[in-house]
mmCIF file of C-alpha atoms (C1' of nucleotides) in Angstrom:
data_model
loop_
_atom_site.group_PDB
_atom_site.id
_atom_site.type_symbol
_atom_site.label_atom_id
_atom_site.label_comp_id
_atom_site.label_asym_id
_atom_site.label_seq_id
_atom_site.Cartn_x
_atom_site.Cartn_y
_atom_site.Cartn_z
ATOM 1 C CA UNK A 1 104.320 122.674 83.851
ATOM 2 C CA UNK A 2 101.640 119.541 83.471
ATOM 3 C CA UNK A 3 104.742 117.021 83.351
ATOM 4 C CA UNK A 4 106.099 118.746 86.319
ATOM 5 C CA UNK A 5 102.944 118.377 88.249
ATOM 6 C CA UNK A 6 102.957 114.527 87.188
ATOM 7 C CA UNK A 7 106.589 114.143 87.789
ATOM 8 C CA UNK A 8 106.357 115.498 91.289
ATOM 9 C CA UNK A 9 103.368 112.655 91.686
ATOM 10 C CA UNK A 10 105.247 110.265 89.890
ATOM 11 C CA UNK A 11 107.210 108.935 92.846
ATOM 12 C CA UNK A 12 106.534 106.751 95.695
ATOM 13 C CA UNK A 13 107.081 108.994 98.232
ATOM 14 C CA UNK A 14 106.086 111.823 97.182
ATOM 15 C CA UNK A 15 102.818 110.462 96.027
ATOM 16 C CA UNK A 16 102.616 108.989 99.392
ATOM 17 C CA UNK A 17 103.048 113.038 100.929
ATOM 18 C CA UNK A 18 100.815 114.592 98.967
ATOM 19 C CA UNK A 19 97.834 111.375 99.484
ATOM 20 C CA UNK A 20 98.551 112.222 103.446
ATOM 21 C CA UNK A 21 97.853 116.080 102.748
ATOM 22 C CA UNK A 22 95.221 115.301 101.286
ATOM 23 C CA UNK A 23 93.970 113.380 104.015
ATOM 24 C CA UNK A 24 94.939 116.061 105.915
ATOM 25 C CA UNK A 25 93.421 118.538 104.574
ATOM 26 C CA UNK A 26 93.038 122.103 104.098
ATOM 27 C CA UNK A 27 94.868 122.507 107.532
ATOM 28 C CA UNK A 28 97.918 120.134 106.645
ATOM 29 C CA UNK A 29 100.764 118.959 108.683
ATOM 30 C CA UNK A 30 104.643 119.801 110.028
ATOM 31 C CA UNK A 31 106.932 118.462 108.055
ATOM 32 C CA UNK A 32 108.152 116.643 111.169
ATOM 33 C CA UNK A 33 104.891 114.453 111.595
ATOM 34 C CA UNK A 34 104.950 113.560 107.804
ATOM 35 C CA UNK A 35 108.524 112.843 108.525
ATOM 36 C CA UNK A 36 107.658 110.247 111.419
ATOM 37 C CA UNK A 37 104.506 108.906 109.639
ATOM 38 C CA UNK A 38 105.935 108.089 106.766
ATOM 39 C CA UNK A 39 109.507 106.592 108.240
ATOM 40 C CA UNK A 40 111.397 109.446 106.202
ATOM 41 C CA UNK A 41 114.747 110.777 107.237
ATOM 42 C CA UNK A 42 114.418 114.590 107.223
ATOM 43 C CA UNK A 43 116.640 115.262 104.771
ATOM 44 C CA UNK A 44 114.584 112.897 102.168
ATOM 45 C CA UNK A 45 111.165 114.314 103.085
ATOM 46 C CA UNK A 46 112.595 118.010 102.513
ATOM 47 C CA UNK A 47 114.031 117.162 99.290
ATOM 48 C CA UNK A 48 110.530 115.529 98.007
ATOM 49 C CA UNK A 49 108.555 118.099 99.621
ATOM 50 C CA UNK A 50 110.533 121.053 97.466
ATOM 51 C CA UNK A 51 109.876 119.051 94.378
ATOM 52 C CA UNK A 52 106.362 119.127 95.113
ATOM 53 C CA UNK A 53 106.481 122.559 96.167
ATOM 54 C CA UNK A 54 108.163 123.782 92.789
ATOM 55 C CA UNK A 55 105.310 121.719 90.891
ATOM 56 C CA UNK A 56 103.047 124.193 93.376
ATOM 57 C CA UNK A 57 101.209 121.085 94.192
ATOM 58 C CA UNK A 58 102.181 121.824 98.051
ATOM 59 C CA UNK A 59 101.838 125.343 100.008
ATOM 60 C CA UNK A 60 104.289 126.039 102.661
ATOM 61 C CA UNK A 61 103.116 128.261 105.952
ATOM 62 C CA UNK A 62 106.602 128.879 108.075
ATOM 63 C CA UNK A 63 104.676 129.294 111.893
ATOM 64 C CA UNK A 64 108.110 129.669 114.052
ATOM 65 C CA UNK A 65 110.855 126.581 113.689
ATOM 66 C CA UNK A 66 107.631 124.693 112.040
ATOM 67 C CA UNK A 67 106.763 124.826 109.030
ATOM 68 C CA UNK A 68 103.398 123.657 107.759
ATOM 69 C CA UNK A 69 102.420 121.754 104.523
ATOM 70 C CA UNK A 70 99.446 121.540 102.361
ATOM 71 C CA UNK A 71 98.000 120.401 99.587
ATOM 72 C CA UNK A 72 97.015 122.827 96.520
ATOM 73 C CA UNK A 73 93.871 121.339 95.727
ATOM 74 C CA UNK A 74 93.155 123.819 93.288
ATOM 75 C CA UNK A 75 96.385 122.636 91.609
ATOM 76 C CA UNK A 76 95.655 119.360 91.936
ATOM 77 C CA UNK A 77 92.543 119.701 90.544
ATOM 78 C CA UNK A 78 93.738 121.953 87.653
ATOM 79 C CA UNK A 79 95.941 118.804 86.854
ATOM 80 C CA UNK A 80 92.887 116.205 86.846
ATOM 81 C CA UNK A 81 91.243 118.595 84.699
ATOM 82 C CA UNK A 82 94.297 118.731 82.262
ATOM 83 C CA UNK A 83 94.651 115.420 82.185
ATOM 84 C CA UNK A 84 90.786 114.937 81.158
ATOM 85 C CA UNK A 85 90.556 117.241 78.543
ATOM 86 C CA UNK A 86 93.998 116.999 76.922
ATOM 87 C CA UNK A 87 94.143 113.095 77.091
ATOM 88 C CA UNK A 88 90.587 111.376 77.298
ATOM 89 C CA UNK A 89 89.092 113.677 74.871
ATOM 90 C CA UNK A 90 86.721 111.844 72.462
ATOM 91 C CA UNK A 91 86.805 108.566 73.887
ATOM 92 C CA UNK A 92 84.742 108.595 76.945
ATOM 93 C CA UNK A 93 87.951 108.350 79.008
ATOM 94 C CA UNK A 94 85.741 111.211 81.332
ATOM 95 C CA UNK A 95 84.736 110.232 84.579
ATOM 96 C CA UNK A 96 81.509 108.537 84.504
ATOM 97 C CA UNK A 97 79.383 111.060 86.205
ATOM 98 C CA UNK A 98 81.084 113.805 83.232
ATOM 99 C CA UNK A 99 80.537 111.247 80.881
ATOM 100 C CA UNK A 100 77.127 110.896 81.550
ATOM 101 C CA UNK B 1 101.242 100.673 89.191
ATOM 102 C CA UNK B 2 99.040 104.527 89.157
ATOM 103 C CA UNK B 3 102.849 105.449 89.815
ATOM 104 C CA UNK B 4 104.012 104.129 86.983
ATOM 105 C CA UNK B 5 101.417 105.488 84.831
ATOM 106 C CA UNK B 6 102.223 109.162 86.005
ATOM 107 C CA UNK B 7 105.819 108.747 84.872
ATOM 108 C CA UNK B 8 105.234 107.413 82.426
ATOM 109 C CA UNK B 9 103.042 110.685 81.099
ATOM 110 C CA UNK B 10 105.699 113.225 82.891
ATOM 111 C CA UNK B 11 108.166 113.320 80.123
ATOM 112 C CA UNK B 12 107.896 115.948 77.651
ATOM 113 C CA UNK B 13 108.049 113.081 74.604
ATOM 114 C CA UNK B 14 106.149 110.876 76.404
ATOM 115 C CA UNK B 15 103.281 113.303 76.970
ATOM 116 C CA UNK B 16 103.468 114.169 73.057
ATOM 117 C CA UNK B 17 102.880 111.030 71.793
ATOM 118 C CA UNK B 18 100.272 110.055 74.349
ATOM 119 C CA UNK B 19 98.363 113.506 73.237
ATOM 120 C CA UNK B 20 98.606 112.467 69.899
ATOM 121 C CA UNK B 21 97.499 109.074 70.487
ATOM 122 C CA UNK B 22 94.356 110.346 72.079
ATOM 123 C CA UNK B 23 93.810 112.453 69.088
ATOM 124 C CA UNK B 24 94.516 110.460 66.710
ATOM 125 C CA UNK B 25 91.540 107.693 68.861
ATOM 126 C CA UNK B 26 90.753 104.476 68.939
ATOM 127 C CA UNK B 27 92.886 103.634 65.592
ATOM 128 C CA UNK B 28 96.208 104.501 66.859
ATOM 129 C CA UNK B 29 99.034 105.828 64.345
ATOM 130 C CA UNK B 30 102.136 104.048 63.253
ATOM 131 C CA UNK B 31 105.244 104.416 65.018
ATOM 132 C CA UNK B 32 106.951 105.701 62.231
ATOM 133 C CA UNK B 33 103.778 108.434 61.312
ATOM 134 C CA UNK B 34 104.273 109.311 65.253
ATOM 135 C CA UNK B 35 108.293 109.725 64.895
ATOM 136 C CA UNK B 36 107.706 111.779 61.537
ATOM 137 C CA UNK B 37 104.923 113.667 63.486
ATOM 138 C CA UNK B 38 107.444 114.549 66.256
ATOM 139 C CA UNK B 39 110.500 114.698 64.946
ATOM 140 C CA UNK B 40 112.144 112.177 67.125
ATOM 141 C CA UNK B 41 115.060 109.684 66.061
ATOM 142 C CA UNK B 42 112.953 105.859 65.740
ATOM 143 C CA UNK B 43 115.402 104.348 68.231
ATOM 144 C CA UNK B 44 114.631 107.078 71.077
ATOM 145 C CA UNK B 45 110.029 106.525 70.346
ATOM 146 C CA UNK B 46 110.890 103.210 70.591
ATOM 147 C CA UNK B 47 112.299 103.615 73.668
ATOM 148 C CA UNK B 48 109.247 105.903 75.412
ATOM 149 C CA UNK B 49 106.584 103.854 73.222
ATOM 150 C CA UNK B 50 107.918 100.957 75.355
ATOM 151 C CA UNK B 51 107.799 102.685 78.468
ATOM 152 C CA UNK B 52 104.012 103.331 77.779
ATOM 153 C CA UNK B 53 103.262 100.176 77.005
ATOM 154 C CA UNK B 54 104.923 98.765 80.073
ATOM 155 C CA UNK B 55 102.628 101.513 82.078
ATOM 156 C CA UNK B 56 99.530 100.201 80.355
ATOM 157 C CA UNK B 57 99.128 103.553 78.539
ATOM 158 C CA UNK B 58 98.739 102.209 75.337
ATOM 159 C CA UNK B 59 98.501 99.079 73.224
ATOM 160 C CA UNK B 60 100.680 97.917 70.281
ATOM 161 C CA UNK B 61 99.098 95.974 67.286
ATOM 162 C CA UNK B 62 101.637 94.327 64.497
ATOM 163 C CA UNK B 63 100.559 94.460 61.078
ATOM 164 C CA UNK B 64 103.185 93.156 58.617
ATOM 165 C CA UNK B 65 106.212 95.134 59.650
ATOM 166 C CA UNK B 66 104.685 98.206 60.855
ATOM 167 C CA UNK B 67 103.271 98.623 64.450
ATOM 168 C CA UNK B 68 100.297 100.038 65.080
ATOM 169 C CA UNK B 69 99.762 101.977 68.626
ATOM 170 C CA UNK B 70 97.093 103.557 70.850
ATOM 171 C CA UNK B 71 95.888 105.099 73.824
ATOM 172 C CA UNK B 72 94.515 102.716 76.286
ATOM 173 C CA UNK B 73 91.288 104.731 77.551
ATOM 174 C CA UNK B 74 90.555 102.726 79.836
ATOM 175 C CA UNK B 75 93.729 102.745 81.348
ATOM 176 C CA UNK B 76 93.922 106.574 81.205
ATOM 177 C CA UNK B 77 90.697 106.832 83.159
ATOM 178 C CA UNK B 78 91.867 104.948 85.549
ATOM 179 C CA UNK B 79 94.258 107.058 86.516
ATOM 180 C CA UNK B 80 92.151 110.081 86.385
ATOM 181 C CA UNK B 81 89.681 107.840 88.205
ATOM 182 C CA UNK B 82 92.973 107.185 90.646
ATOM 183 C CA UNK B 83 93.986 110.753 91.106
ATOM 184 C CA UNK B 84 90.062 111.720 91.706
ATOM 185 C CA UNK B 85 89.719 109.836 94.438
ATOM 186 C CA UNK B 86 92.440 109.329 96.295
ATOM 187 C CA UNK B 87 94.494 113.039 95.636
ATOM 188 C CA UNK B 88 91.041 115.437 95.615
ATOM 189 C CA UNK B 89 88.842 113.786 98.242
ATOM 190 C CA UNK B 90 87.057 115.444 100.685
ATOM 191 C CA UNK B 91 88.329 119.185 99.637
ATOM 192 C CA UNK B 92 86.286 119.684 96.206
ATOM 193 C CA UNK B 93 89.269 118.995 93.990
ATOM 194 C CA UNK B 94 86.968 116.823 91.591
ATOM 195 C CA UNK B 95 85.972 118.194 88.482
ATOM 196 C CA UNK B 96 83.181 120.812 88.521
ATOM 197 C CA UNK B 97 80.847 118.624 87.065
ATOM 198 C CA UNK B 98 80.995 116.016 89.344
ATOM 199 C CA UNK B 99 81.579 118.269 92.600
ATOM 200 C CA UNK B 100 77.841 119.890 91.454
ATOM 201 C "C1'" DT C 1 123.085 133.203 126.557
ATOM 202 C "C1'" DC C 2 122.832 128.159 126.227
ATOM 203 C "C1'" DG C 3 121.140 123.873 124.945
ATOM 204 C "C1'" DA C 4 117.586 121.638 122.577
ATOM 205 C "C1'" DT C 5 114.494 121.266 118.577
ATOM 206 C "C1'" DA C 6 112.573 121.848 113.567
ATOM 207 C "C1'" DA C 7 113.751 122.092 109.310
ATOM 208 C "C1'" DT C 8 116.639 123.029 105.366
ATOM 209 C "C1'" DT C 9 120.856 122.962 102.674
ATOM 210 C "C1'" DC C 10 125.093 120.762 101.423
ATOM 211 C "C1'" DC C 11 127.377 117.112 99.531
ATOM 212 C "C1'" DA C 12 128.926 112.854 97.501
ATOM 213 C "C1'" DG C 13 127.737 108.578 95.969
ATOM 214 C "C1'" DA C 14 124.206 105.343 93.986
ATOM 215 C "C1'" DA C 15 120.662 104.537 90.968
ATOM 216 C "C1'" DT C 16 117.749 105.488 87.304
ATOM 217 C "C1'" DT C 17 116.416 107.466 82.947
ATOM 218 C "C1'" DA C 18 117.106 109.574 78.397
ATOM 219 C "C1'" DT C 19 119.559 109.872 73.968
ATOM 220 C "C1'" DG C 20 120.558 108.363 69.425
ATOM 221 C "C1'" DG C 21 123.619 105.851 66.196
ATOM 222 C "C1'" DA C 22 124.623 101.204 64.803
ATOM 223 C "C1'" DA C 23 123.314 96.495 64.570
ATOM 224 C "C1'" DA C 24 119.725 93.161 64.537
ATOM 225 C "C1'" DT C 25 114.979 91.426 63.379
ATOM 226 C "C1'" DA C 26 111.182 90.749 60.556
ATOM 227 C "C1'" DG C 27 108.208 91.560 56.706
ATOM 228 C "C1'" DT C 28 107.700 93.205 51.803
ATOM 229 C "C1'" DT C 29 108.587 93.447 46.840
ATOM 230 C "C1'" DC C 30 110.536 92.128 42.755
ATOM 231 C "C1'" DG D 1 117.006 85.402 47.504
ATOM 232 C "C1'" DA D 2 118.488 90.271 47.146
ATOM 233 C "C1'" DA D 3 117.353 94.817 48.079
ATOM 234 C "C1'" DC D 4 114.457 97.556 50.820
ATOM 235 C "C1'" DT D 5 111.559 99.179 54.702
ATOM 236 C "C1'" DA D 6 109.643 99.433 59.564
ATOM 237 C "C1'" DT D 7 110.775 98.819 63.965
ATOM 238 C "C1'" DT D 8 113.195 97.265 67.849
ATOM 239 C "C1'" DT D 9 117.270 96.086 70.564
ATOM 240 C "C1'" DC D 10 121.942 97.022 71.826
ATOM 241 C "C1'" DC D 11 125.171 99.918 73.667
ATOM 242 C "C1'" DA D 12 127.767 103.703 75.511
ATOM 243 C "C1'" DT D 13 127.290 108.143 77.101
ATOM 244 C "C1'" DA D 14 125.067 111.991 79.222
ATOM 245 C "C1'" DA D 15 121.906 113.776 82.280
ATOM 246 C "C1'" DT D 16 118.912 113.640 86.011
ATOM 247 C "C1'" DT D 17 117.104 112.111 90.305
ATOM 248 C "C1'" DC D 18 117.276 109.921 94.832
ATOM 249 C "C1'" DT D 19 119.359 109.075 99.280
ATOM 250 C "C1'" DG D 20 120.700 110.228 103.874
ATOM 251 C "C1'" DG D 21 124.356 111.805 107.055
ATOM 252 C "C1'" DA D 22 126.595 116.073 108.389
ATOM 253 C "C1'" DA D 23 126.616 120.920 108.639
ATOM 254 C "C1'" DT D 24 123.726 124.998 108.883
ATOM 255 C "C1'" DT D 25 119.926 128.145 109.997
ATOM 256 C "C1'" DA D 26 116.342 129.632 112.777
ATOM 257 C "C1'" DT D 27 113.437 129.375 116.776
ATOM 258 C "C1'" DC D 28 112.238 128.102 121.349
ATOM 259 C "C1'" DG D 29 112.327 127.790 126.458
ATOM 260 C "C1'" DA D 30 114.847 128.235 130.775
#
DNA sequence: TCGATAATTCCAGAATTATGGAAATAGTTC
DNA sequence: GAACTATTTCCATAATTCTGGAATTATCGA
């Protein structure tokens, strides 16, 4: 479930999706404009942006022929906090301001 | 580079032996306590202990004939460090601690 | 309804990654 | 130096993942 979430990161393109959602925020964006931001043929972006959808580190919101993307931030944020506890733990890997 | 380190942790054996590195701290474990410990074949930890190690993950030390490996903390916080602020910003993804 | 548009699914080929036994390398012990 | 041990490298195979054009599905506007 973890090494799904990191495996759907764990690729330059689809790291480079989800970093634009982010940017994008809550709100997100069609899969079209990722598609032209990024230089992705349609077919490529759709396949990466199921993966990250099955890892449930992207939402989906169908609004007619469109179809809207976002970032799970609480996902994403349930990974950090895997990561952190399950492989910094007792060796002040922690962020510093946890750390602290 | 940050990509590398995710795939390198998003494979089931590869995540193990990372875990266990953490636990087992600064000191590291053999490679052939860490095969015994996870019941995998020497040639195939070899194989994801080197895939770590090109990642950064962790660090090798040679004593005699056995090899002694660890986490690399710093490494691993990097990444958190990585994921923090470039996959959470702006949407109060970072951990709760530091979002306070 | 028709033609255009947004996106996905299908598909086949290319590329990469994982697996584990056997061989090789290097250090240890007697 | 011979036998033994720890680990890696080699290798072939299996499995998975990535890629992008073509076909498909669904929606839109006239």
């Amino acid at each position: 479930m973890m090494v799904d979430r990191l495996a759907a990161l764990a690729q330059p393109h689809r790291l480079a999706v989800f970093r634009l959602l982010v940017v994008a925020g809550p709100d997100g964006r069609l899969a079209g404009d990722i598609a032209t931001d990024l230089g992705l043929p349609a077919s490529s972006l759709s396949f990466h942006l199921a993966h990250l959808r099955r890892a449930g580190l992207v939402r989906a919101e169908a609004r007619g022929r469109e179809r809207r993307y976002a970032a799970d931030f609480a996902a994403m944020r349930g990974l950090v906090d895997f990561l952190t506890e399950n492989c910094c733990s007792g060796a002040g890997c922690a962020p510093a301001s946890v750390a602290a």
